[in-house]
Coordinates of C-alpha atoms in Angstrom, one line a residue:
Chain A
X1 CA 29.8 -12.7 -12.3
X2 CA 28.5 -11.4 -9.3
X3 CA 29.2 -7.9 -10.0
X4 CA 27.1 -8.7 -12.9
X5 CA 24.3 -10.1 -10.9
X6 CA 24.6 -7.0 -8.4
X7 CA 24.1 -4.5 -11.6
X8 CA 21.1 -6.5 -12.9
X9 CA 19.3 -7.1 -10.0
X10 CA 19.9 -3.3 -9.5
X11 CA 18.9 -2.0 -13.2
X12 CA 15.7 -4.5 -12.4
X13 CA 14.5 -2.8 -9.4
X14 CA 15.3 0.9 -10.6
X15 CA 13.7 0.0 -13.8
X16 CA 10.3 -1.0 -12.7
X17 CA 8.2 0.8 -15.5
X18 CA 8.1 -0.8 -18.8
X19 CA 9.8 -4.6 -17.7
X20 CA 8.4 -6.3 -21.0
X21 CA 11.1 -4.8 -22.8
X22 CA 13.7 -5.5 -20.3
X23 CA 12.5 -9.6 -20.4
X24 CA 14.2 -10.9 -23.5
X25 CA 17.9 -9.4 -22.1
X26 CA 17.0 -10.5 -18.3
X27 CA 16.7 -14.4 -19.1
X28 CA 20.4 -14.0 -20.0
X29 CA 21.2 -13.2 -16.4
X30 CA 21.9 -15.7 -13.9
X31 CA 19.2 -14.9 -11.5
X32 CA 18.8 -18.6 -11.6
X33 CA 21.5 -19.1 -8.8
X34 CA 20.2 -16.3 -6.4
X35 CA 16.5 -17.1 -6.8
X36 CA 14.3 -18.1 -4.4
X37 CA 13.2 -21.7 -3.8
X38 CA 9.7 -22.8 -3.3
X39 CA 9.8 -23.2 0.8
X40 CA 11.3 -19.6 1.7
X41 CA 8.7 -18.1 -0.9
X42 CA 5.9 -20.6 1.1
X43 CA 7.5 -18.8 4.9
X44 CA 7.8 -15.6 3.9
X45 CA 4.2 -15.3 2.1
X46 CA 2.9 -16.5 5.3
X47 CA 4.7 -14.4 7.2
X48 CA 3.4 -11.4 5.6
X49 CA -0.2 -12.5 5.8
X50 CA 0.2 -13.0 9.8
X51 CA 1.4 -9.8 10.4
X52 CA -1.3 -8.5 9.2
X53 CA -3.4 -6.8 12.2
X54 CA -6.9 -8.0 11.0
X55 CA -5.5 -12.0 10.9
X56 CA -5.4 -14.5 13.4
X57 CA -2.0 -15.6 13.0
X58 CA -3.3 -19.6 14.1
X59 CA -5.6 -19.8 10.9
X60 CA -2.9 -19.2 8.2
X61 CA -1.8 -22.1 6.0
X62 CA -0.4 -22.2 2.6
X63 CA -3.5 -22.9 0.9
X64 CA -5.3 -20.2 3.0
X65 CA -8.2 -18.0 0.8
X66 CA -8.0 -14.1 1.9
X67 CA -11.6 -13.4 1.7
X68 CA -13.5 -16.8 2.0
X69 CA -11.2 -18.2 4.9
X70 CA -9.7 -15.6 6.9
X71 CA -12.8 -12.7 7.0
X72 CA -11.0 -10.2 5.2
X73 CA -12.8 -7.8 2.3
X74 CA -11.9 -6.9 -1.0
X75 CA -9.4 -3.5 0.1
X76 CA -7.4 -5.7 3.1
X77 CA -7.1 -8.5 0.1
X78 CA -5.5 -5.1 -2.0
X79 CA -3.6 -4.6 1.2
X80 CA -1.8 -7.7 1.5
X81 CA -0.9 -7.5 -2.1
X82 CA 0.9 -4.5 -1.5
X83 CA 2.5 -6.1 1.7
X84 CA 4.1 -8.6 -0.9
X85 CA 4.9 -6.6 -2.9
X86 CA 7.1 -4.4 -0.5
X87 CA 8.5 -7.8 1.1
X88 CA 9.6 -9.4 -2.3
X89 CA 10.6 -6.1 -3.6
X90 CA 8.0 -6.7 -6.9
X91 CA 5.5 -4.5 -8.7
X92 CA 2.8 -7.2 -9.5
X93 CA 0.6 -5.3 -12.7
X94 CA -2.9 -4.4 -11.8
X95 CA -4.6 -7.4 -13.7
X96 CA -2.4 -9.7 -11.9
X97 CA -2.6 -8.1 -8.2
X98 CA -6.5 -8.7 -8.6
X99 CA -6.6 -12.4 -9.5
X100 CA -4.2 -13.3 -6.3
X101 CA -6.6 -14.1 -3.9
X102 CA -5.4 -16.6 -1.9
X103 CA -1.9 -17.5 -0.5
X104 CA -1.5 -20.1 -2.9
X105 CA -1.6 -18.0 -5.9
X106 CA 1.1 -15.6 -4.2
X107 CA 3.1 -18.0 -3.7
X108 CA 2.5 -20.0 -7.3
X109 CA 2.9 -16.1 -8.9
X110 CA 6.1 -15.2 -6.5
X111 CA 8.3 -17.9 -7.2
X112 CA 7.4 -17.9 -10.5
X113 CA 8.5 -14.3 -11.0
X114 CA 12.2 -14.1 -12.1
X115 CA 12.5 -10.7 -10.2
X116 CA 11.1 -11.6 -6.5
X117 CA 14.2 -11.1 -4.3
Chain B
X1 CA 6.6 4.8 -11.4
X2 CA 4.0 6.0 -8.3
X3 CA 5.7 9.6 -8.9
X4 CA 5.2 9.6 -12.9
X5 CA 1.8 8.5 -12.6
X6 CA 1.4 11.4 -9.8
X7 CA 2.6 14.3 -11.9
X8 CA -0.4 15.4 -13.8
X9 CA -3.1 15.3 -11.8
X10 CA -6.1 15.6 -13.5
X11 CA -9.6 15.2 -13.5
X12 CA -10.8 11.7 -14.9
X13 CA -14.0 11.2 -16.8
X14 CA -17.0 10.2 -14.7
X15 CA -17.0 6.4 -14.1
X16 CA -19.6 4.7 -15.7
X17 CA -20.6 2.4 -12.7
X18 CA -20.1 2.0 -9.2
X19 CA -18.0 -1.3 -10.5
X20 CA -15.7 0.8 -12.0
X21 CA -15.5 3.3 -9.6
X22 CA -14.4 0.6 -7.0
X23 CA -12.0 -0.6 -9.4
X24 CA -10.8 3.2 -9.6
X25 CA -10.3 2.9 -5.5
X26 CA -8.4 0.1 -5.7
X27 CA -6.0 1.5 -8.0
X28 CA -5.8 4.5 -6.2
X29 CA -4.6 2.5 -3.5
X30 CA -1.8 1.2 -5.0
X31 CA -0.7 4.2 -6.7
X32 CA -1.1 5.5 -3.0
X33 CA 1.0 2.6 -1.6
X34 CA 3.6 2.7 -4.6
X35 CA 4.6 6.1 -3.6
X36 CA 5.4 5.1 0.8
X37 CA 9.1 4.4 0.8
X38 CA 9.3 7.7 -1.5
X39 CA 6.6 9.4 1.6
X40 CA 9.2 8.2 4.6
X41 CA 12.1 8.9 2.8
X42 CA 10.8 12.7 2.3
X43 CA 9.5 12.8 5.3
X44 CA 12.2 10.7 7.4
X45 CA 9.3 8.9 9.1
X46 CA 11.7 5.7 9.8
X47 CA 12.0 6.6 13.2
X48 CA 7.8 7.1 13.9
X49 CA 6.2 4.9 11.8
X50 CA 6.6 1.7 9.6
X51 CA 5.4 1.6 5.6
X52 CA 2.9 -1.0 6.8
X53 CA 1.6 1.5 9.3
X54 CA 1.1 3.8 6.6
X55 CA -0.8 1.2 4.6
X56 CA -3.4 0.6 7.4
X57 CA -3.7 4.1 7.7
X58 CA -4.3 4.7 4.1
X59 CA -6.9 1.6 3.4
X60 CA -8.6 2.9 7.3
X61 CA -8.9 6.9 5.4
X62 CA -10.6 4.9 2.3
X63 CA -12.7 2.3 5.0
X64 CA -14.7 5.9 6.2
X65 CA -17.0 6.5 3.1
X66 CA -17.6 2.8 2.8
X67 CA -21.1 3.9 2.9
X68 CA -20.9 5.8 -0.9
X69 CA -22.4 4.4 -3.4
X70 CA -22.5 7.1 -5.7
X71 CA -20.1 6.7 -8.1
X72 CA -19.7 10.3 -8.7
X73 CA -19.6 11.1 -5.0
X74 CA -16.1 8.1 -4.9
X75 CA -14.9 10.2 -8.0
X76 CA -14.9 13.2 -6.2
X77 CA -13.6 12.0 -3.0
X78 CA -10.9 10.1 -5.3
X79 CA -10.1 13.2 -6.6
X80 CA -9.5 14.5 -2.8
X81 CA -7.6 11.5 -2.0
X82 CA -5.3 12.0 -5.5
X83 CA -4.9 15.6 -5.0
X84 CA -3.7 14.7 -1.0
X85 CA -1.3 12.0 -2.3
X86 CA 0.1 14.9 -4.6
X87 CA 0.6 17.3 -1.8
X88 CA 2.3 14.7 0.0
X89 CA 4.7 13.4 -2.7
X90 CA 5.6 16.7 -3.9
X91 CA 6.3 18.0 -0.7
X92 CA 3.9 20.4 0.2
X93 CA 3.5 19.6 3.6
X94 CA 5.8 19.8 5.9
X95 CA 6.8 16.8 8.8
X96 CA 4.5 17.2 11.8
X97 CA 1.6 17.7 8.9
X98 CA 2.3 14.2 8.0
X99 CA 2.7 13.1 11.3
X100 CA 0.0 15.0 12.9
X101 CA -2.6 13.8 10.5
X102 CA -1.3 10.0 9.6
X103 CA 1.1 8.6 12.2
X104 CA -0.7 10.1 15.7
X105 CA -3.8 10.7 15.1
X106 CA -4.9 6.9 14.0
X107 CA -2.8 5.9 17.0
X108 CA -4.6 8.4 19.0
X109 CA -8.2 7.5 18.4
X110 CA -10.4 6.2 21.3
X111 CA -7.9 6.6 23.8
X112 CA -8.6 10.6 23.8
X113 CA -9.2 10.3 27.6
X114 CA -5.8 9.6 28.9
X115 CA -3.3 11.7 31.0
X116 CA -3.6 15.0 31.4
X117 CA -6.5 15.8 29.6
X118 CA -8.4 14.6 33.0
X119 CA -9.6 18.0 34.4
X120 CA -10.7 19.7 31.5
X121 CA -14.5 20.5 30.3
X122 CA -16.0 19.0 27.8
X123 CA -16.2 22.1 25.5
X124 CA -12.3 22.7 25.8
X125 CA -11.7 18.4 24.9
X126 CA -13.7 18.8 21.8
X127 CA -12.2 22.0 21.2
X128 CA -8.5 20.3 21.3
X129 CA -9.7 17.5 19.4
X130 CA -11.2 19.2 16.3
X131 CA -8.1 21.1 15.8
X132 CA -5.4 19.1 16.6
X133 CA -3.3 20.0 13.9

């Protein structure tokens, strides 16, 4: 079983290109006990958006909005995307990169995304 | 992925509207940012620099022509920025090109004036400055 797991989760990452064909045959595999839960995608999201140099660490809260709240323009709000993606090991598609704007839809899309690890 | 979308470069048609030309700079960037761990693993940067580093760096290069509002003028300098991304991936370039022109030199900025640089004229500090690399 978990050698199983350890050859998914690798195939996942090494196939990154066409993962629509991979999702029927994925749902089989049993991410479901290694995924993440709700409050270490929450900590981690935040995390990433407090490293970021333009931020002030003290104004960061889970339902934080990149551009409104925290002063940031369009290409930092591309930046932190990226940032996630890198830290939860993802490759979030262009149309949905550009509707997360605000930590809560990271984190809403992250934990939601059967491949976040 | 970064590096399949990176092997034929070519020329894309004019974009139709500075809307679209931003939404071309934005997908630059991640195509740009896709291909970092494949950059520091080339390159072995671990030791000098960080991926996130490299980010900065990349969205600070992009931050300078802010001012263009041209949208053939972001074509062309996207076409700069795709053809530079393709040196880089593929190798090109050598270490200290990287390092030189990404890692020190952003780190360097505004604090030309330290150490032993003191005594020199200003003609010779300009001089050093514009070709640091």
């Amino acid at each position: 079983m978990a050698l199983r797991a350890t050859v998914l989760r690798h195939f996942g990452m090494t196939v990154r290109g066409p993962p629509l064909a991979l999702q029927p045959w994925r749902s089989m595999s049993s991410h479901a006990e290694d995924h993440l839960s709700k409050e270490e995608v929450i900590e981690r999201v935040l995390a990433v958006v407090k490293d970021f140099p333009k931020v002030d660490p003290s104004r960061v809260t889970p339902d934080v909005h990149f551009q409104k709240d925290l002063g940031l323009d369009s290409l930092d709000n591309v930046e932190i995307v990226m940032a996630l993606e890198e830290e939860f090991k993802l490759e979030i598609p262009d149309k949905e990169a550009d509707k997360i704007d605000s930590c809560q839809l990271a984190i809403e899309y992250i934990s939601n995304h059967p491949m976040a690890g | 992925m970064a590096n399949a979308a990176l092997r034929n470069v070519k020329v894309a048609p004019n974009s139709a509207s500075l809307e679209e030309a931003r939404h071309r700079v934005f997908d630059f960037f991640r195509t740009a940012c896709r291909s970092l761990p494949s950059v520091m693993e080339i390159y072995n940067l671990y030791d000098v620099t960080s991926i996130s580093h490299l980010r900065s760096t990349i969205a600070s290069e992009i931050r300078k022509n802010t001012h263009v509002t041209n949208p053939k003028v972001i074509d062309m300098l996207l076409f700069k920025g795709m053809e530079e991304l393709k040196n880089v991936v593929d190798h090109s370039k050598q270490r200290h090109h990287i390092i030189g022109q990404y890692v020190v030199r952003q780190q360097g900025e505004g604090q030309v004036d330290s150490g032993k640089d003191q005594g020199i004229s200003p003609f010779l500090k300009n001089f050093y400055k514009g070709n640091y690399f």
